[in-house]
Amino acid sequence: MSEVDPDLLYQALGLVLGAVVGSFLATLLIRWPRGKSVITGRSRCDSCGAPLGPRDLVPLLSYAALHGRCRRCGVAIDRRHFATELAAALIGLIALIAHPLPLAAVTLLLGLWLLLIAALDVEHHWLPDRLTLPLIPLGLVAAWAGYGPPLDERLIGAVLGWGALFLIAAVYRRLRGREGMGGGDPKLLAALGAWVGAMQLPFVLLGAGLLGLAAALLMRLRGEPVTGSSRLPLGALMAVTAWPVWLIVAG
């Protein structure tokens, strides 16, 4: 009998761990904006409220086995569960392929954190301080531990990240007489600067801009109007761009 490749087991661990955490993130994504607790009480169907058993809670597999419907009421399960679990599983797999432990754990943490931030911003245009601000000290701690760019570059990145978007928002407000950017965007870019460093922030903003153009083009192709008042989730675009940048600079 041939031995199992340790690298495959290692990568499978990332896939499974990501999916498990993704299940929690999906619940958080659905319940937190509604003011509901994700810690207390049993897991229940979002439609009929029936308690969910262990066989209903296996990430990805339960959704597939149930054909995306509640076992009790037959109503379609919110697709955010499957989408978030799948995205988190891929983040876990990529993190463990890209980096060895313990750096892979740091990369996985950042990826999952940014996934939740991006999902909340896409759906609600909401960047909670409880998610963005803790990323700043966490990034600096990671630098102190020797992961990624040096500490001084990341301190400068945090300051420049906040200052650049704050200044842009202030100038836009002065010229146009209305808000053009959410208050959470400068805080998020400060947090990203604390992870990838000042030298990488232009790449984060460039990537976010290109993704924004692609999103606007997709809206036009769908027949949706794209005007100066159209809202795009800048925070989500920056978060999606920043994690690949981290994969490169941390390696």
PDB file of N, CA and C in Angstrom, residues 51-118:
ATOM      1  N   PRO A  51     -34.438  23.262  14.312  1.00  0.00           N
ATOM      2  CA  PRO A  51     -33.048  23.019  14.708  1.00  0.00           C
ATOM      3  C   PRO A  51     -32.348  22.121  13.690  1.00  0.00           C
ATOM      4  N   LEU A  52     -31.081  22.396  13.457  1.00  0.00           N
ATOM      5  CA  LEU A  52     -30.291  21.625  12.505  1.00  0.00           C
ATOM      6  C   LEU A  52     -29.418  20.622  13.249  1.00  0.00           C
ATOM      7  N   GLY A  53     -29.420  19.385  12.773  1.00  0.00           N
ATOM      8  CA  GLY A  53     -28.600  18.347  13.367  1.00  0.00           C
ATOM      9  C   GLY A  53     -27.222  18.300  12.740  1.00  0.00           C
ATOM     10  N   PRO A  54     -26.350  17.425  13.254  1.00  0.00           N
ATOM     11  CA  PRO A  54     -24.984  17.324  12.725  1.00  0.00           C
ATOM     12  C   PRO A  54     -24.932  17.050  11.231  1.00  0.00           C
ATOM     13  N   ARG A  55     -25.844  16.202  10.715  1.00  0.00           N
ATOM     14  CA  ARG A  55     -25.799  15.880   9.289  1.00  0.00           C
ATOM     15  C   ARG A  55     -26.226  17.048   8.411  1.00  0.00           C
ATOM     16  N   ASP A  56     -26.835  18.066   9.024  1.00  0.00           N
ATOM     17  CA  ASP A  56     -27.235  19.252   8.263  1.00  0.00           C
ATOM     18  C   ASP A  56     -26.148  20.321   8.255  1.00  0.00           C
ATOM     19  N   LEU A  57     -25.085  20.107   9.028  1.00  0.00           N
ATOM     20  CA  LEU A  57     -24.119  21.167   9.262  1.00  0.00           C
ATOM     21  C   LEU A  57     -22.731  20.867   8.716  1.00  0.00           C
ATOM     22  N   VAL A  58     -22.602  19.817   7.914  1.00  0.00           N
ATOM     23  CA  VAL A  58     -21.303  19.513   7.316  1.00  0.00           C
ATOM     24  C   VAL A  58     -21.052  20.518   6.186  1.00  0.00           C
ATOM     25  N   PRO A  59     -20.015  21.327   6.309  1.00  0.00           N
ATOM     26  CA  PRO A  59     -19.793  22.363   5.291  1.00  0.00           C
ATOM     27  C   PRO A  59     -19.738  21.790   3.882  1.00  0.00           C
ATOM     28  N   LEU A  60     -20.384  22.471   2.953  1.00  0.00           N
ATOM     29  CA  LEU A  60     -20.445  22.139   1.528  1.00  0.00           C
ATOM     30  C   LEU A  60     -21.188  20.835   1.255  1.00  0.00           C
ATOM     31  N   LEU A  61     -20.852  19.754   1.967  1.00  0.00           N
ATOM     32  CA  LEU A  61     -21.432  18.451   1.672  1.00  0.00           C
ATOM     33  C   LEU A  61     -22.919  18.401   2.015  1.00  0.00           C
ATOM     34  N   SER A  62     -23.312  19.000   3.151  1.00  0.00           N
ATOM     35  CA  SER A  62     -24.737  18.990   3.526  1.00  0.00           C
ATOM     36  C   SER A  62     -25.564  19.739   2.489  1.00  0.00           C
ATOM     37  N   TYR A  63     -25.059  20.861   2.029  1.00  0.00           N
ATOM     38  CA  TYR A  63     -25.780  21.647   1.020  1.00  0.00           C
ATOM     39  C   TYR A  63     -25.968  20.823  -0.244  1.00  0.00           C
ATOM     40  N   ALA A  64     -24.900  20.137  -0.661  1.00  0.00           N
ATOM     41  CA  ALA A  64     -24.976  19.329  -1.877  1.00  0.00           C
ATOM     42  C   ALA A  64     -25.926  18.149  -1.688  1.00  0.00           C
ATOM     43  N   ALA A  65     -25.857  17.479  -0.524  1.00  0.00           N
ATOM     44  CA  ALA A  65     -26.697  16.305  -0.287  1.00  0.00           C
ATOM     45  C   ALA A  65     -28.174  16.672  -0.221  1.00  0.00           C
ATOM     46  N   LEU A  66     -28.462  17.862   0.281  1.00  0.00           N
ATOM     47  CA  LEU A  66     -29.852  18.311   0.412  1.00  0.00           C
ATOM     48  C   LEU A  66     -30.324  19.071  -0.820  1.00  0.00           C
ATOM     49  N   HIS A  67     -29.472  19.142  -1.833  1.00  0.00           N
ATOM     50  CA  HIS A  67     -29.806  19.873  -3.063  1.00  0.00           C
ATOM     51  C   HIS A  67     -30.191  21.319  -2.765  1.00  0.00           C
ATOM     52  N   GLY A  68     -29.528  21.867  -1.748  1.00  0.00           N
ATOM     53  CA  GLY A  68     -29.735  23.275  -1.426  1.00  0.00           C
ATOM     54  C   GLY A  68     -31.064  23.602  -0.788  1.00  0.00           C
ATOM     55  N   ARG A  69     -31.719  22.595  -0.160  1.00  0.00           N
ATOM     56  CA  ARG A  69     -33.023  22.853   0.453  1.00  0.00           C
ATOM     57  C   ARG A  69     -33.073  22.304   1.877  1.00  0.00           C
ATOM     58  N   CYS A  70     -33.862  22.974   2.716  1.00  0.00           N
ATOM     59  CA  CYS A  70     -34.019  22.534   4.103  1.00  0.00           C
ATOM     60  C   CYS A  70     -34.670  21.150   4.146  1.00  0.00           C
ATOM     61  N   ARG A  71     -34.151  20.289   4.998  1.00  0.00           N
ATOM     62  CA  ARG A  71     -34.688  18.941   5.133  1.00  0.00           C
ATOM     63  C   ARG A  71     -36.122  18.955   5.647  1.00  0.00           C
ATOM     64  N   ARG A  72     -36.479  19.966   6.462  1.00  0.00           N
ATOM     65  CA  ARG A  72     -37.813  19.999   7.077  1.00  0.00           C
ATOM     66  C   ARG A  72     -38.841  20.702   6.211  1.00  0.00           C
ATOM     67  N   CYS A  73     -38.559  21.944   5.823  1.00  0.00           N
ATOM     68  CA  CYS A  73     -39.578  22.745   5.137  1.00  0.00           C
ATOM     69  C   CYS A  73     -39.416  22.761   3.620  1.00  0.00           C
ATOM     70  N   GLY A  74     -38.267  22.343   3.126  1.00  0.00           N
ATOM     71  CA  GLY A  74     -38.050  22.300   1.688  1.00  0.00           C
ATOM     72  C   GLY A  74     -37.722  23.627   1.043  1.00  0.00           C
ATOM     73  N   VAL A  75     -37.640  24.688   1.839  1.00  0.00           N
ATOM     74  CA  VAL A  75     -37.309  26.003   1.295  1.00  0.00           C
ATOM     75  C   VAL A  75     -35.820  26.048   0.957  1.00  0.00           C
ATOM     76  N   ALA A  76     -35.482  26.762  -0.096  1.00  0.00           N
ATOM     77  CA  ALA A  76     -34.086  26.862  -0.526  1.00  0.00           C
ATOM     78  C   ALA A  76     -33.218  27.452   0.580  1.00  0.00           C
ATOM     79  N   ILE A  77     -32.099  26.802   0.836  1.00  0.00           N
ATOM     80  CA  ILE A  77     -31.128  27.311   1.813  1.00  0.00           C
ATOM     81  C   ILE A  77     -30.440  28.535   1.211  1.00  0.00           C
ATOM     82  N   ASP A  78     -30.227  29.530   2.046  1.00  0.00           N
ATOM     83  CA  ASP A  78     -29.560  30.748   1.592  1.00  0.00           C
ATOM     84  C   ASP A  78     -28.233  30.384   0.922  1.00  0.00           C
ATOM     85  N   ARG A  79     -28.055  30.823  -0.309  1.00  0.00           N
ATOM     86  CA  ARG A  79     -26.861  30.465  -1.068  1.00  0.00           C
ATOM     87  C   ARG A  79     -25.590  31.057  -0.487  1.00  0.00           C
ATOM     88  N   ARG A  80     -25.750  32.043   0.396  1.00  0.00           N
ATOM     89  CA  ARG A  80     -24.556  32.612   1.015  1.00  0.00           C
ATOM     90  C   ARG A  80     -23.820  31.582   1.860  1.00  0.00           C
ATOM     91  N   HIS A  81     -24.551  30.586   2.380  1.00  0.00           N
ATOM     92  CA  HIS A  81     -23.882  29.532   3.149  1.00  0.00           C
ATOM     93  C   HIS A  81     -22.880  28.800   2.263  1.00  0.00           C
ATOM     94  N   PHE A  82     -23.340  28.310   1.137  1.00  0.00           N
ATOM     95  CA  PHE A  82     -22.474  27.535   0.245  1.00  0.00           C
ATOM     96  C   PHE A  82     -21.360  28.406  -0.324  1.00  0.00           C
ATOM     97  N   ALA A  83     -21.705  29.615  -0.774  1.00  0.00           N
ATOM     98  CA  ALA A  83     -20.712  30.484  -1.395  1.00  0.00           C
ATOM     99  C   ALA A  83     -19.601  30.852  -0.419  1.00  0.00           C
ATOM    100  N   THR A  84     -19.974  31.168   0.831  1.00  0.00           N
ATOM    101  CA  THR A  84     -18.971  31.553   1.815  1.00  0.00           C
ATOM    102  C   THR A  84     -18.111  30.366   2.219  1.00  0.00           C
ATOM    103  N   GLU A  85     -18.731  29.202   2.400  1.00  0.00           N
ATOM    104  CA  GLU A  85     -17.959  28.002   2.735  1.00  0.00           C
ATOM    105  C   GLU A  85     -16.980  27.649   1.626  1.00  0.00           C
ATOM    106  N   LEU A  86     -17.418  27.760   0.378  1.00  0.00           N
ATOM    107  CA  LEU A  86     -16.546  27.442  -0.746  1.00  0.00           C
ATOM    108  C   LEU A  86     -15.387  28.432  -0.837  1.00  0.00           C
ATOM    109  N   ALA A  87     -15.690  29.719  -0.704  1.00  0.00           N
ATOM    110  CA  ALA A  87     -14.636  30.733  -0.758  1.00  0.00           C
ATOM    111  C   ALA A  87     -13.630  30.531   0.367  1.00  0.00           C
ATOM    112  N   ALA A  88     -14.127  30.241   1.575  1.00  0.00           N
ATOM    113  CA  ALA A  88     -13.237  30.034   2.714  1.00  0.00           C
ATOM    114  C   ALA A  88     -12.394  28.775   2.538  1.00  0.00           C
ATOM    115  N   ALA A  89     -12.986  27.723   1.964  1.00  0.00           N
ATOM    116  CA  ALA A  89     -12.234  26.493   1.712  1.00  0.00           C
ATOM    117  C   ALA A  89     -11.098  26.753   0.729  1.00  0.00           C
ATOM    118  N   LEU A  90     -11.364  27.541  -0.302  1.00  0.00           N
ATOM    119  CA  LEU A  90     -10.321  27.869  -1.278  1.00  0.00           C
ATOM    120  C   LEU A  90      -9.235  28.725  -0.643  1.00  0.00           C
ATOM    121  N   ILE A  91      -9.625  29.627   0.234  1.00  0.00           N
ATOM    122  CA  ILE A  91      -8.635  30.443   0.944  1.00  0.00           C
ATOM    123  C   ILE A  91      -7.741  29.546   1.803  1.00  0.00           C
ATOM    124  N   GLY A  92      -8.349  28.576   2.493  1.00  0.00           N
ATOM    125  CA  GLY A  92      -7.563  27.655   3.306  1.00  0.00           C
ATOM    126  C   GLY A  92      -6.597  26.847   2.461  1.00  0.00           C
ATOM    127  N   LEU A  93      -7.066  26.371   1.320  1.00  0.00           N
ATOM    128  CA  LEU A  93      -6.211  25.574   0.441  1.00  0.00           C
ATOM    129  C   LEU A  93      -5.051  26.414  -0.090  1.00  0.00           C
ATOM    130  N   ILE A  94      -5.352  27.605  -0.589  1.00  0.00           N
ATOM    131  CA  ILE A  94      -4.316  28.467  -1.160  1.00  0.00           C
ATOM    132  C   ILE A  94      -3.301  28.874  -0.101  1.00  0.00           C
ATOM    133  N   ALA A  95      -3.776  29.196   1.099  1.00  0.00           N
ATOM    134  CA  ALA A  95      -2.878  29.623   2.175  1.00  0.00           C
ATOM    135  C   ALA A  95      -1.852  28.549   2.501  1.00  0.00           C
ATOM    136  N   LEU A  96      -2.301  27.290   2.552  1.00  0.00           N
ATOM    137  CA  LEU A  96      -1.388  26.215   2.915  1.00  0.00           C
ATOM    138  C   LEU A  96      -0.526  25.754   1.745  1.00  0.00           C
ATOM    139  N   ILE A  97      -0.952  26.057   0.518  1.00  0.00           N
ATOM    140  CA  ILE A  97      -0.089  25.802  -0.637  1.00  0.00           C
ATOM    141  C   ILE A  97       0.997  26.876  -0.732  1.00  0.00           C
ATOM    142  N   ALA A  98       0.616  28.120  -0.465  1.00  0.00           N
ATOM    143  CA  ALA A  98       1.524  29.251  -0.669  1.00  0.00           C
ATOM    144  C   ALA A  98       2.599  29.341   0.397  1.00  0.00           C
ATOM    145  N   HIS A  99       2.243  29.017   1.648  1.00  0.00           N
ATOM    146  CA  HIS A  99       3.168  29.265   2.756  1.00  0.00           C
ATOM    147  C   HIS A  99       3.267  28.063   3.680  1.00  0.00           C
ATOM    148  N   PRO A 100       4.409  27.883   4.302  1.00  0.00           N
ATOM    149  CA  PRO A 100       4.550  26.840   5.322  1.00  0.00           C
ATOM    150  C   PRO A 100       4.018  27.342   6.662  1.00  0.00           C
ATOM    151  N   LEU A 101       3.737  26.410   7.547  1.00  0.00           N
ATOM    152  CA  LEU A 101       3.380  26.803   8.904  1.00  0.00           C
ATOM    153  C   LEU A 101       4.611  27.387   9.602  1.00  0.00           C
ATOM    154  N   PRO A 102       4.444  28.333  10.504  1.00  0.00           N
ATOM    155  CA  PRO A 102       3.191  28.939  10.981  1.00  0.00           C
ATOM    156  C   PRO A 102       2.703  30.120  10.147  1.00  0.00           C
ATOM    157  N   LEU A 103       3.498  30.523   9.124  1.00  0.00           N
ATOM    158  CA  LEU A 103       3.070  31.652   8.288  1.00  0.00           C
ATOM    159  C   LEU A 103       1.746  31.356   7.611  1.00  0.00           C
ATOM    160  N   ALA A 104       1.504  30.101   7.223  1.00  0.00           N
ATOM    161  CA  ALA A 104       0.244  29.747   6.566  1.00  0.00           C
ATOM    162  C   ALA A 104      -0.952  30.063   7.451  1.00  0.00           C
ATOM    163  N   ALA A 105      -0.808  29.881   8.763  1.00  0.00           N
ATOM    164  CA  ALA A 105      -1.905  30.182   9.681  1.00  0.00           C
ATOM    165  C   ALA A 105      -2.200  31.677   9.694  1.00  0.00           C
ATOM    166  N   VAL A 106      -1.155  32.490   9.636  1.00  0.00           N
ATOM    167  CA  VAL A 106      -1.329  33.946   9.589  1.00  0.00           C
ATOM    168  C   VAL A 106      -2.024  34.344   8.289  1.00  0.00           C
ATOM    169  N   THR A 107      -1.584  33.746   7.190  1.00  0.00           N
ATOM    170  CA  THR A 107      -2.192  34.033   5.884  1.00  0.00           C
ATOM    171  C   THR A 107      -3.651  33.604   5.848  1.00  0.00           C
ATOM    172  N   LEU A 108      -3.937  32.451   6.430  1.00  0.00           N
ATOM    173  CA  LEU A 108      -5.321  31.964   6.478  1.00  0.00           C
ATOM    174  C   LEU A 108      -6.192  32.903   7.300  1.00  0.00           C
ATOM    175  N   LEU A 109      -5.691  33.335   8.449  1.00  0.00           N
ATOM    176  CA  LEU A 109      -6.450  34.260   9.297  1.00  0.00           C
ATOM    177  C   LEU A 109      -6.774  35.536   8.542  1.00  0.00           C
ATOM    178  N   LEU A 110      -5.784  36.101   7.886  1.00  0.00           N
ATOM    179  CA  LEU A 110      -6.018  37.343   7.141  1.00  0.00           C
ATOM    180  C   LEU A 110      -7.020  37.127   6.016  1.00  0.00           C
ATOM    181  N   GLY A 111      -6.880  36.018   5.294  1.00  0.00           N
ATOM    182  CA  GLY A 111      -7.781  35.756   4.180  1.00  0.00           C
ATOM    183  C   GLY A 111      -9.230  35.618   4.618  1.00  0.00           C
ATOM    184  N   LEU A 112      -9.462  34.884   5.697  1.00  0.00           N
ATOM    185  CA  LEU A 112     -10.825  34.695   6.184  1.00  0.00           C
ATOM    186  C   LEU A 112     -11.399  35.998   6.734  1.00  0.00           C
ATOM    187  N   TRP A 113     -10.554  36.774   7.389  1.00  0.00           N
ATOM    188  CA  TRP A 113     -10.988  38.067   7.939  1.00  0.00           C
ATOM    189  C   TRP A 113     -11.419  38.996   6.802  1.00  0.00           C
ATOM    190  N   LEU A 114     -10.604  39.046   5.751  1.00  0.00           N
ATOM    191  CA  LEU A 114     -10.929  39.910   4.615  1.00  0.00           C
ATOM    192  C   LEU A 114     -12.137  39.399   3.844  1.00  0.00           C
ATOM    193  N   LEU A 115     -12.338  38.086   3.843  1.00  0.00           N
ATOM    194  CA  LEU A 115     -13.525  37.525   3.192  1.00  0.00           C
ATOM    195  C   LEU A 115     -14.799  38.056   3.849  1.00  0.00           C
ATOM    196  N   LEU A 116     -14.831  38.056   5.170  1.00  0.00           N
ATOM    197  CA  LEU A 116     -16.015  38.559   5.875  1.00  0.00           C
ATOM    198  C   LEU A 116     -16.196  40.053   5.627  1.00  0.00           C
ATOM    199  N   ILE A 117     -15.108  40.801   5.668  1.00  0.00           N
ATOM    200  CA  ILE A 117     -15.186  42.233   5.397  1.00  0.00           C
ATOM    201  C   ILE A 117     -15.741  42.488   4.000  1.00  0.00           C
ATOM    202  N   ALA A 118     -15.218  41.777   3.017  1.00  0.00           N
ATOM    203  CA  ALA A 118     -15.660  41.975   1.638  1.00  0.00           C
ATOM    204  C   ALA A 118     -17.130  41.618   1.471  1.00  0.00           C
TER     205      ALA A 118
END
